[in-house]
Tab-separated table of C-alpha atoms and ligand atoms in Angstrom:
chain	number	residue	atom	x	y	z
A	1	MET	CA	12.992	64.226	-17.152
A	2	GLU	CA	10.755	62.783	-19.837
A	3	ASN	CA	13.685	62.083	-22.061
A	4	LEU	CA	15.720	60.444	-19.278
A	5	ASN	CA	15.122	57.066	-20.742
A	6	ARG	CA	16.080	53.759	-19.329
A	7	ARG	CA	19.350	53.411	-21.242
A	8	ARG	CA	20.451	56.767	-19.974
A	9	ILE	CA	19.173	56.009	-16.429
A	10	LEU	CA	21.212	52.806	-16.390
A	11	THR	CA	24.341	54.595	-17.696
A	12	LEU	CA	23.847	57.408	-15.239
A	13	GLY	CA	23.247	54.944	-12.458
A	14	ALA	CA	26.342	52.988	-13.195
A	15	ALA	CA	28.382	56.230	-13.491
A	16	LEU	CA	27.100	57.280	-10.043
A	17	GLY	CA	27.769	53.874	-8.549
A	18	LEU	CA	24.135	53.418	-7.769
A	19	ALA	CA	23.647	49.617	-7.719
A	20	GLY	CA	20.163	48.674	-8.777
A	21	VAL	CA	19.087	51.959	-10.376
A	22	ALA	CA	16.147	51.060	-12.602
A	23	ALA	CA	17.390	47.425	-12.509
A	24	PRO	CA	15.410	44.893	-14.456
A	25	SER	CA	12.790	43.344	-12.308
A	26	THR	CA	13.867	39.879	-13.613
A	27	ALA	CA	17.621	39.492	-13.253
A	28	TRP	CA	19.251	37.586	-16.143
A	29	ALA	CA	21.200	34.550	-15.091
A	30	TRP	CA	21.691	32.617	-18.345
A	31	SER	CA	25.381	32.090	-18.970
A	32	SER	CA	26.815	32.726	-22.405
A	33	ALA	CA	28.602	29.345	-21.984
A	34	GLY	CA	25.520	27.985	-23.748
A	35	SER	CA	25.795	30.526	-26.582
A	36	ILE	CA	27.528	30.228	-29.965
A	37	THR	CA	30.497	32.221	-28.625
A	38	GLY	CA	30.840	29.835	-25.696
A	39	THR	CA	32.320	32.584	-23.481
A	40	ASP	CA	31.203	32.238	-19.829
A	41	ALA	CA	29.629	35.553	-18.900
A	42	VAL	CA	26.274	36.659	-17.550
A	43	ASP	CA	25.252	39.775	-19.353
A	44	ASP	CA	21.733	41.167	-19.301
A	45	PRO	CA	20.263	41.250	-22.848
A	46	TRP	CA	17.348	43.331	-21.612
A	47	GLY	CA	19.892	46.071	-21.271
A	48	VAL	CA	21.257	45.719	-24.835
A	49	TRP	CA	19.565	47.302	-27.881
A	50	ASP	CA	21.265	47.916	-31.214
A	51	ASP	CA	24.031	50.465	-31.020
A	52	ALA	CA	25.046	49.925	-34.625
A	53	THR	CA	21.575	50.738	-36.017
A	54	ASP	CA	19.571	52.903	-33.534
A	55	PRO	CA	21.499	56.234	-33.896
A	56	LEU	CA	21.540	55.945	-37.680
A	57	VAL	CA	17.753	55.339	-37.926
A	58	ALA	CA	17.062	58.112	-35.335
A	59	SER	CA	19.082	60.421	-37.521
A	60	LEU	CA	17.241	59.383	-40.642
A	61	LEU	CA	13.956	59.999	-38.823
A	62	THR	CA	14.968	63.376	-37.516
A	63	ARG	CA	16.215	64.396	-40.988
A	64	GLY	CA	12.892	63.325	-42.567
A	65	GLU	CA	14.501	60.903	-44.881
A	66	ILE	CA	12.568	57.788	-44.102
A	67	PRO	CA	9.832	58.198	-46.749
A	68	ALA	CA	12.519	58.474	-49.450
A	69	VAL	CA	14.304	55.391	-47.970
A	70	ASN	CA	10.984	53.442	-48.027
A	71	ALA	CA	10.448	54.387	-51.678
A	72	ALA	CA	13.985	53.408	-52.638
A	73	MET	CA	13.607	50.085	-50.659
A	74	GLU	CA	10.947	48.886	-53.086
A	75	SER	CA	13.621	47.946	-55.642
A	76	TRP	CA	15.779	46.381	-52.990
A	77	VAL	CA	14.325	42.894	-52.502
A	78	ARG	CA	16.804	40.048	-53.306
A	79	ASN	CA	19.919	39.339	-51.354
A	80	GLY	CA	21.975	39.899	-54.541
A	81	ASP	CA	20.330	43.185	-55.424
A	82	PRO	CA	22.662	46.234	-55.419
A	83	LEU	CA	21.961	48.822	-52.675
A	84	PRO	CA	19.676	51.521	-54.264
A	85	ALA	CA	21.639	54.553	-55.370
A	86	ALA	CA	18.966	56.732	-53.698
A	87	PHE	CA	19.883	55.609	-50.210
A	88	PRO	CA	21.526	58.298	-48.100
A	89	PRO	CA	25.301	57.737	-47.866
A	90	ASP	CA	25.250	56.830	-44.148
A	91	LEU	CA	22.610	54.142	-44.752
A	92	THR	CA	24.642	52.732	-47.653
A	93	ALA	CA	27.774	52.629	-45.490
A	94	TYR	CA	25.862	50.866	-42.732
A	95	LEU	CA	24.343	48.295	-45.088
A	96	GLN	CA	27.687	47.586	-46.715
A	97	GLN	CA	28.679	46.303	-43.262
A	98	HIS	CA	25.473	44.567	-42.275
A	99	ASN	CA	23.727	43.270	-45.391
A	100	ARG	CA	25.607	39.991	-45.403
A	101	LEU	CA	25.806	36.672	-43.565
A	102	PRO	CA	27.999	36.395	-40.463
A	103	ALA	CA	31.414	34.685	-41.055
A	104	TRP	CA	30.163	31.658	-39.041
A	105	ALA	CA	27.110	31.029	-41.198
A	106	ASP	CA	27.525	27.722	-43.042
A	107	PRO	CA	25.990	27.635	-46.563
A	108	ALA	CA	25.792	23.819	-46.533
A	109	ILE	CA	23.928	23.748	-43.253
A	110	LEU	CA	21.613	26.497	-44.452
A	111	ARG	CA	20.851	24.490	-47.557
A	112	ARG	CA	19.878	21.561	-45.287
A	113	ALA	CA	17.642	23.909	-43.315
A	114	ALA	CA	15.973	24.959	-46.561
A	115	ARG	CA	15.230	21.329	-47.560
A	116	PHE	CA	13.958	20.648	-43.984
A	117	ASN	CA	11.685	23.700	-44.187
A	118	GLU	CA	10.328	22.419	-47.420
A	119	ARG	CA	9.633	18.961	-45.956
A	120	MET	CA	8.045	20.504	-42.852
A	121	GLY	CA	6.177	23.188	-44.790
A	122	LEU	CA	2.669	22.434	-43.700
A	123	TYR	CA	3.494	22.000	-40.003
A	124	LEU	CA	5.664	25.157	-40.020
A	125	PHE	CA	2.939	27.326	-41.470
A	126	LEU	CA	0.428	25.979	-39.009
A	127	LEU	CA	2.680	26.412	-36.030
A	128	TYR	CA	4.109	29.796	-36.867
A	129	GLY	CA	0.713	31.173	-37.786
A	130	LEU	CA	-1.586	29.853	-35.103
A	131	GLY	CA	1.005	29.031	-32.470
A	132	SER	CA	3.656	31.714	-32.525
A	133	GLY	CA	1.491	34.353	-33.975
A	134	ILE	CA	-1.073	34.040	-31.239
A	135	MET	CA	1.601	33.514	-28.562
A	136	SER	CA	3.069	36.908	-29.478
A	137	THR	CA	-0.184	38.417	-28.109
A	138	VAL	CA	0.512	37.066	-24.604
A	139	ILE	CA	4.051	38.338	-24.524
A	140	PRO	CA	3.047	41.582	-22.823
A	141	ARG	CA	5.881	43.876	-24.051
A	142	GLU	CA	5.504	42.661	-27.640
A	143	ALA	CA	1.726	42.985	-27.558
A	144	ARG	CA	1.894	46.554	-26.207
A	145	ASN	CA	4.705	47.531	-28.662
A	146	VAL	CA	2.816	46.169	-31.671
A	147	TYR	CA	-0.483	47.683	-30.591
A	148	TRP	CA	0.901	51.163	-29.995
A	149	SER	CA	3.282	51.320	-32.995
A	150	GLU	CA	2.116	52.660	-36.334
A	151	GLY	CA	1.419	49.184	-37.754
A	152	GLY	CA	-0.878	48.275	-34.847
A	153	ALA	CA	-3.651	50.279	-36.373
A	154	ASP	CA	-3.700	48.048	-39.491
A	155	MET	CA	-3.223	44.504	-38.414
A	156	GLN	CA	-4.050	43.061	-41.728
A	157	ALA	CA	-1.126	44.812	-43.407
A	158	ARG	CA	1.049	44.020	-40.449
A	159	ALA	CA	0.227	40.356	-40.515
A	160	ALA	CA	1.008	40.338	-44.281
A	161	LYS	CA	4.443	41.918	-43.568
A	162	THR	CA	5.227	39.394	-40.860
A	163	PHE	CA	4.249	36.515	-43.091
A	164	THR	CA	6.815	38.017	-45.625
A	165	TYR	CA	9.461	37.400	-43.033
A	166	GLY	CA	8.417	33.844	-42.288
A	167	TYR	CA	7.993	33.058	-45.942
A	168	ASP	CA	11.349	34.539	-46.902
A	169	LEU	CA	13.047	32.598	-44.094
A	170	SER	CA	11.427	29.381	-45.145
A	171	ALA	CA	12.079	29.697	-48.938
A	172	THR	CA	14.509	27.225	-50.461
A	173	ASP	CA	16.797	30.023	-51.656
A	174	ALA	CA	16.394	32.092	-48.489
A	175	PHE	CA	20.086	32.845	-47.944
A	176	THR	CA	21.380	32.750	-51.518
A	177	PRO	CA	21.623	35.767	-53.923
A	178	SER	CA	18.199	35.019	-55.494
A	179	GLY	CA	16.561	34.736	-52.037
A	180	HIS	CA	15.135	37.567	-49.991
A	181	PHE	CA	15.890	36.797	-46.440
A	182	VAL	CA	19.000	38.853	-45.733
A	183	VAL	CA	17.374	41.907	-47.219
A	184	THR	CA	14.133	41.270	-45.350
A	185	SER	CA	16.063	40.937	-42.104
A	186	ASN	CA	17.833	44.197	-42.606
A	187	LYS	CA	14.580	45.963	-43.384
A	188	THR	CA	13.171	44.462	-40.170
A	189	ARG	CA	16.225	45.503	-38.191
A	190	LEU	CA	15.859	49.076	-39.443
A	191	THR	CA	12.116	48.995	-38.597
A	192	HIS	CA	12.859	47.882	-35.050
A	193	ALA	CA	15.378	50.723	-34.648
A	194	ALA	CA	12.712	53.165	-35.779
A	195	VAL	CA	10.275	51.687	-33.188
A	196	ARG	CA	12.918	52.247	-30.461
A	197	HIS	CA	13.043	55.869	-31.433
A	198	LEU	CA	9.344	56.479	-31.994
A	199	LEU	CA	7.471	54.513	-29.253
A	200	PRO	CA	9.059	56.339	-26.281
A	201	GLN	CA	7.340	59.430	-27.828
A	202	SER	CA	3.936	57.743	-27.601
A	203	ALA	CA	1.973	58.983	-24.557
A	204	PRO	CA	-0.464	56.019	-24.503
A	205	TRP	CA	2.367	53.521	-24.832
A	206	ARG	CA	4.374	55.235	-22.027
A	207	ALA	CA	1.224	54.919	-19.877
A	208	VAL	CA	1.131	51.188	-20.139
A	209	THR	CA	4.647	50.053	-20.568
A	210	ASP	CA	6.765	48.610	-17.758
A	211	ASP	CA	10.122	49.919	-16.609
A	212	GLN	CA	12.100	47.257	-18.415
A	213	ASP	CA	10.638	48.240	-21.723
A	214	PHE	CA	11.412	51.883	-21.516
A	215	ILE	CA	13.347	51.512	-24.766
A	216	PRO	CA	11.498	48.716	-26.652
A	217	ILE	CA	12.833	45.668	-28.467
A	218	SER	CA	15.998	44.903	-26.520
A	219	ASN	CA	18.179	41.820	-27.388
A	220	GLY	CA	16.335	40.060	-24.534
A	221	ASP	CA	12.908	40.802	-26.123
A	222	ILE	CA	14.114	39.507	-29.541
A	223	LEU	CA	15.369	36.285	-27.938
A	224	ILE	CA	12.008	35.806	-26.272
A	225	THR	CA	10.222	36.242	-29.680
A	226	PHE	CA	12.650	33.749	-31.192
A	227	HIS	CA	11.654	31.217	-28.482
A	228	SER	CA	7.983	31.793	-29.378
A	229	LEU	CA	8.907	30.962	-32.992
A	230	GLY	CA	11.814	28.586	-33.483
A	231	THR	CA	12.081	27.030	-30.092
A	232	PHE	CA	8.313	26.601	-29.738
A	233	VAL	CA	8.084	24.972	-33.237
A	234	HIS	CA	11.042	22.686	-32.574
A	235	GLY	CA	9.418	21.562	-29.284
A	236	LYS	CA	6.090	20.927	-30.958
A	237	LEU	CA	7.546	18.920	-33.843
A	238	LYS	CA	9.387	16.778	-31.253
A	239	SER	CA	6.338	16.246	-29.144
A	240	TRP	CA	4.198	15.295	-32.114
A	241	GLY	CA	6.750	12.605	-32.974
A	242	ILE	CA	7.721	14.104	-36.372
A	243	ARG	CA	10.826	12.296	-37.651
A	244	MET	CA	13.789	14.745	-37.792
A	245	SER	CA	17.435	13.725	-38.139
A	246	ALA	CA	19.942	15.308	-35.729
A	247	ALA	CA	21.465	17.059	-38.684
A	248	GLU	CA	18.042	18.492	-39.680
A	249	GLU	CA	17.412	19.710	-36.074
A	250	ALA	CA	20.837	21.380	-36.026
A	251	ALA	CA	20.197	22.949	-39.410
A	252	TYR	CA	16.851	24.383	-38.335
A	253	LEU	CA	18.554	25.923	-35.305
A	254	HIS	CA	21.413	27.247	-37.456
A	255	GLN	CA	18.968	29.037	-39.679
A	256	TRP	CA	17.496	30.806	-36.662
A	257	GLN	CA	20.965	31.607	-35.222
A	258	VAL	CA	21.739	33.456	-38.482
A	259	ALA	CA	18.336	35.115	-38.406
A	260	LEU	CA	18.954	36.398	-34.805
A	261	HIS	CA	22.358	37.714	-35.810
A	262	LEU	CA	20.823	39.578	-38.753
A	263	LEU	CA	18.279	41.125	-36.383
A	264	GLY	CA	21.151	42.578	-34.342
A	265	VAL	CA	21.192	40.102	-31.444
A	266	ARG	CA	24.707	39.669	-30.011
A	267	ASP	CA	26.326	36.316	-30.658
A	268	ASP	CA	26.964	35.698	-27.017
A	269	PHE	CA	23.223	35.648	-26.362
A	270	ILE	CA	22.357	33.200	-29.169
A	271	PRO	CA	21.900	29.648	-27.922
A	272	ALA	CA	24.403	27.147	-29.433
A	273	THR	CA	22.219	24.064	-29.063
A	274	TRP	CA	18.502	23.233	-28.825
A	275	ALA	CA	19.087	22.180	-25.221
A	276	ALA	CA	20.495	25.681	-24.455
A	277	ALA	CA	17.621	27.259	-26.356
A	278	HIS	CA	14.947	25.365	-24.460
A	279	GLN	CA	16.638	26.172	-21.214
A	280	GLN	CA	16.772	29.911	-22.147
A	281	SER	CA	13.115	29.812	-23.211
A	282	GLN	CA	11.966	28.123	-19.973
A	283	TYR	CA	13.788	30.678	-18.030
A	284	ALA	CA	13.086	33.785	-20.020
A	285	LEU	CA	9.842	33.309	-22.046
A	286	THR	CA	7.588	31.072	-19.965
A	287	PRO	CA	7.448	33.204	-16.805
A	288	LEU	CA	6.731	36.412	-18.824
A	289	LEU	CA	3.640	35.165	-20.619
A	290	ALA	CA	0.503	37.084	-19.438
A	291	PRO	CA	-2.613	38.693	-20.852
A	292	THR	CA	-2.832	42.393	-21.592
A	293	PRO	CA	-5.866	44.333	-23.013
A	294	GLU	CA	-3.752	45.086	-26.067
A	295	GLY	CA	-2.821	41.437	-26.560
A	296	VAL	CA	-6.504	40.284	-26.170
A	297	ASP	CA	-7.491	42.792	-28.808
A	298	LEU	CA	-4.772	41.813	-31.203
A	299	ALA	CA	-5.467	38.064	-30.808
A	300	GLU	CA	-9.073	38.658	-31.677
A	301	ILE	CA	-8.129	40.651	-34.754
A	302	LEU	CA	-5.605	38.069	-35.910
A	303	LEU	CA	-8.021	35.129	-35.420
A	304	GLY	CA	-10.799	37.159	-37.019
A	305	LEU	CA	-8.599	37.726	-40.110
A	306	THR	CA	-7.716	34.061	-40.238
A	307	ALA	CA	-11.352	33.053	-39.899
A	308	GLN	CA	-12.217	35.165	-42.993
A	309	ILE	CA	-10.246	32.564	-45.118
A	310	ASP	CA	-12.159	29.474	-45.974
A	311	LEU	CA	-10.311	26.920	-43.848
A	312	GLY	CA	-13.162	24.494	-43.962
A	313	VAL	CA	-13.511	24.689	-40.157
A	314	THR	CA	-15.679	26.734	-37.750
A	315	ARG	CA	-14.325	29.545	-35.612
A	316	GLY	CA	-14.890	27.169	-32.667
A	317	PHE	CA	-12.406	24.671	-34.245
A	318	LEU	CA	-9.938	27.428	-34.775
A	319	ASN	CA	-10.188	28.566	-31.197
A	320	GLU	CA	-9.747	25.058	-29.968
A	321	PHE	CA	-6.737	24.391	-32.238
A	322	VAL	CA	-5.032	27.436	-30.686
A	323	ARG	CA	-5.945	26.205	-27.282
A	324	TYR	CA	-4.555	22.729	-28.223
A	325	VAL	CA	-1.220	24.026	-29.384
A	326	LEU	CA	-0.824	26.825	-26.757
A	327	SER	CA	-2.649	25.549	-23.710
A	328	ASP	CA	-6.096	26.220	-22.250
A	329	ARG	CA	-4.511	28.714	-19.865
A	330	ILE	CA	-3.576	30.947	-22.751
A	331	GLY	CA	-6.905	30.310	-24.431
A	332	ASP	CA	-8.652	31.473	-21.267
A	333	TRP	CA	-6.491	34.543	-21.017
A	334	LEU	CA	-7.573	35.450	-24.612
A	335	GLY	CA	-11.199	34.646	-23.959
A	336	LEU	CA	-11.329	32.079	-26.736
A	337	ARG	CA	-14.822	30.658	-26.796
A	338	ARG	CA	-14.865	26.878	-26.099
A	339	ASP	CA	-16.186	24.264	-28.531
A	340	LEU	CA	-15.881	21.005	-26.726
A	341	VAL	CA	-16.962	18.906	-29.756
A	342	ALA	CA	-14.181	20.329	-31.891
A	343	ARG	CA	-11.801	19.888	-29.088
A	344	GLY	CA	-12.674	16.198	-28.867
A	345	LEU	CA	-12.021	15.771	-32.607
A	346	ILE	CA	-8.655	17.594	-32.404
A	347	GLN	CA	-7.522	15.743	-29.308
A	348	VAL	CA	-8.020	12.377	-30.878
A	349	GLY	CA	-7.744	13.195	-34.611
A	350	TRP	CA	-4.699	15.420	-34.778
A	351	PRO	CA	-2.162	12.929	-33.370
A	352	ALA	CA	-3.690	10.276	-35.658
A	353	TYR	CA	-3.515	12.614	-38.637
A	354	VAL	CA	0.168	13.383	-37.977
A	355	ALA	CA	0.953	9.682	-37.471
A	356	PHE	CA	-0.729	8.834	-40.805
A	357	ARG	CA	1.010	11.681	-42.663
A	358	GLU	CA	4.360	10.656	-41.243
A	359	GLY	CA	3.834	7.046	-42.298
A	360	LEU	CA	3.807	5.856	-38.686
A	361	SER	CA	0.302	4.424	-38.885
A	362	PRO	CA	-1.536	2.872	-41.822
A	363	ILE	CA	-4.985	3.854	-40.493
A	364	VAL	CA	-6.720	6.781	-42.189
A	365	PRO	CA	-7.915	8.737	-39.142
A	366	GLU	CA	-11.366	10.145	-38.551
A	367	GLY	CA	-11.445	13.741	-39.649
A	368	PHE	CA	-8.520	13.318	-42.073
A	369	ALA	CA	-10.119	15.434	-44.804
A	370	THR	CA	-10.939	18.246	-42.327
A	371	PHE	CA	-7.355	18.309	-40.981
A	372	ASP	CA	-5.832	18.134	-44.456
A	373	ARG	CA	-7.922	20.917	-45.820
A	374	PHE	CA	-7.279	23.040	-42.749
A	375	VAL	CA	-3.433	22.764	-42.883
A	376	ARG	CA	-3.371	23.253	-46.653
A	377	ALA	CA	-5.502	26.338	-46.490
A	378	LEU	CA	-3.331	27.836	-43.741
A	379	ALA	CA	-0.269	27.183	-45.869
A	380	MET	CA	-1.907	28.881	-48.822
A	381	LEU	CA	-2.674	31.811	-46.511
A	382	PHE	CA	1.025	32.157	-45.904
A	383	LEU	CA	2.058	31.566	-49.502
A	384	ASN	CA	-0.360	34.213	-50.671
A	385	ASN	CA	1.222	36.730	-48.263
A	386	GLY	CA	-1.506	36.685	-45.712
A	387	THR	CA	-4.970	38.073	-46.010
A	388	SER	CA	-3.700	41.013	-48.093
A	389	PRO	CA	-4.803	40.957	-51.736
A	390	THR	CA	-1.497	42.465	-52.837
A	391	TYR	CA	2.136	42.151	-51.869
A	392	THR	CA	2.743	44.231	-48.730
A	393	PRO	CA	6.432	45.385	-48.479
A	394	ILE	CA	8.006	45.998	-45.133
A	395	THR	CA	8.379	49.735	-44.623
A	396	ILE	CA	10.058	51.700	-41.804
A	397	PRO	CA	7.400	53.593	-39.745
A	398	THR	CA	7.611	57.293	-39.204
A	399	GLY	CA	5.070	57.639	-36.376
A	400	ASN	CA	3.084	55.759	-33.812
A	401	ARG	CA	-0.545	54.539	-33.628
A	402	PRO	CA	-2.697	57.631	-33.036
A	403	GLY	CA	-3.689	57.623	-29.311
B	501	HEM	C1	8.139	45.027	-37.025
B	501	HEM	C2	9.817	40.514	-37.187
B	501	HEM	C3	10.902	40.774	-32.512
B	501	HEM	C4	7.996	44.648	-32.247
B	501	HEM	C5	8.555	43.870	-37.530
B	501	HEM	C6	8.582	43.386	-38.848
B	501	HEM	C7	8.945	42.109	-38.919
B	501	HEM	C8	9.271	41.680	-37.538
B	501	HEM	C9	9.077	41.204	-40.072
B	501	HEM	C10	8.175	44.207	-40.072
B	501	HEM	C11	6.767	44.076	-40.393
B	501	HEM	C12	5.919	45.133	-39.807
B	501	HEM	O1	6.235	46.299	-39.894
B	501	HEM	O2	4.951	44.717	-39.155
B	501	HEM	C13	10.330	40.229	-35.902
B	501	HEM	C14	11.070	38.996	-35.583
B	501	HEM	C15	11.416	39.117	-34.225
B	501	HEM	C16	10.792	40.366	-33.772
B	501	HEM	C17	11.379	37.854	-36.573
B	501	HEM	C18	12.237	38.174	-33.366
B	501	HEM	C19	12.745	36.995	-33.715
B	501	HEM	C20	10.169	41.808	-31.997
B	501	HEM	C21	9.971	42.174	-30.592
B	501	HEM	C22	9.126	43.298	-30.534
B	501	HEM	C23	8.812	43.647	-31.864
B	501	HEM	C24	10.647	41.380	-29.492
B	501	HEM	C25	8.641	43.999	-29.354
B	501	HEM	C26	8.899	43.680	-28.126
B	501	HEM	C27	7.811	45.150	-33.495
B	501	HEM	C28	7.142	46.364	-33.868
B	501	HEM	C29	7.194	46.444	-35.252
B	501	HEM	C30	7.953	45.341	-35.708
B	501	HEM	C31	6.454	47.297	-32.903
B	501	HEM	C32	6.770	47.676	-36.118
B	501	HEM	C33	5.365	47.667	-36.536
B	501	HEM	C34	5.054	48.948	-37.293
B	501	HEM	O3	5.283	49.073	-38.433
B	501	HEM	O4	4.638	49.928	-36.663
B	501	HEM	N1	9.069	42.774	-36.707
B	501	HEM	N2	10.182	40.981	-34.788
B	501	HEM	N3	9.425	42.772	-32.746
B	501	HEM	N4	8.312	44.565	-34.657
B	501	HEM	FE1	9.304	42.837	-34.775
C-alpha cells in the first residue's frame, strides 16, 4: 500500500469510476483561456507532473548512474555546449528533444527582457532574494520539500545553487548560445524529477506532507513558485511606481513563460498576460501561504546567511525589510523580531529612495546611503553566487535529508 502513490490512486480511482478519490482539497478552476495556448479547458495542474522526465530520472537513479551524470554535467554549462559524450544514451536522446527553446519563444522579446533585467538589476536581486526567497518558506509544500530533500541539510549550498538559476535567467545572454539558462533549466528539471522519485521514500517527509503533495513538485506547485518570483516582482515594481514600458512588462513575462516551459510546465497552464498571471496567483498562491515548522527553520537559516554579509544594516533592519515587502502577517508567522525604528526609516525612506533613483523626485532622501549600500551589497551577494566562496554547480540528488 505504501507505494500506492497519489498518481496511481488517481488513475485507479478514475478507472474504477470513483469520483473524488484522493481529490485535491482545493479544486482548480482557472481556465486555460488565459494561458498561452488560449484553449478553454479547466485541467488540474496539481495532478500533472512531468511524464517526459520522471521515468527517465527514476531509471537513472535505479541504475545508479546519477553520480556519473553529475560528474559529466560539470562540462555542460553553456546553452551552446555539446551534450557530454559520457551521458547515458537515454539521457542524451531526452536532452536532444528538450534542451532547446520552445518554438514560440521570441528571440527579440527575450533580448528586450535581458535589457530590462539589466536596468532593473538592483530591484530584482533585492526582490528575488528577500521577497521571493523568504516567501518560499511560507509555501508549505515547497518548504517541506526543500527541508526534507538532500539539499535541505546544507542551505548555504542550496541557496548558492538557487542564486545560479536567478543569475543565469537575468544575464544579458541568458537564452543565447553563450548564456547558461537553457542548460541550468534542464539541470533543474532533472533535479525536480529526482526529488519526485526520492521524497516519497522519505519517512519524515511522508509524515508531514499533505495528500495533494504525495508526489511533489506538480505543475501546479511550479506555477505557484513562479508567482512567488515573477508575478510577485512584477506587482512590487508596479506598486513602487517603477517606470516600465508595456513592451518591457511583456518581455519580462515572456522570459518567465519560456522558463516555465523549460521546467516542464504545460503551455496550457502558463498565463498569457500579466492580468491572467495575477489572477492565477490570487487564486492559487495567496490562499496557500501558511507557516510550517520546516519553513520557519528555513527562513531563519536563510536570513542568518544573508546577515553574515556586511549589508551595512542590522538584523532588525533586515527583518523589517522582509516584513515591508511581504507583510507583517508573514513576518509574524516567521517570528521575525520587530525593530520599529528601522521600520519607520524603511516606511518613509524606501519610497523616497525609489523616487529619487527613478528620477521622479529631486530630493535626496534621508537614509539614502544606507539604502544604496544595502541594495548594492545584496546584488553583490547574488553576483558572487550567494554566500558560497566557490561556484556551486547544480547537481541531481541521489538521496534525501537524513531523518
Ligand atoms: C531544486 C528552481 C519549483 C522543490 C531546485 C534547483 C533550482 C530550482 C535552481 C536546483 C538547486 C538545488 O538543488 O537546490 C526552481 C524554480 C521553480 C521551482 C525556478 C519554479 C519556478 C519548485 C517547487 C518545489 C521545488 C514548486 C516544491 C514544491 C525543489 C527541491 C529541490 C529543488 C526539493 C532539490 C533540492 C536538493 O538538491 O535536494 N529548484 N524550483 N522547486 N527544488 Fe525547485
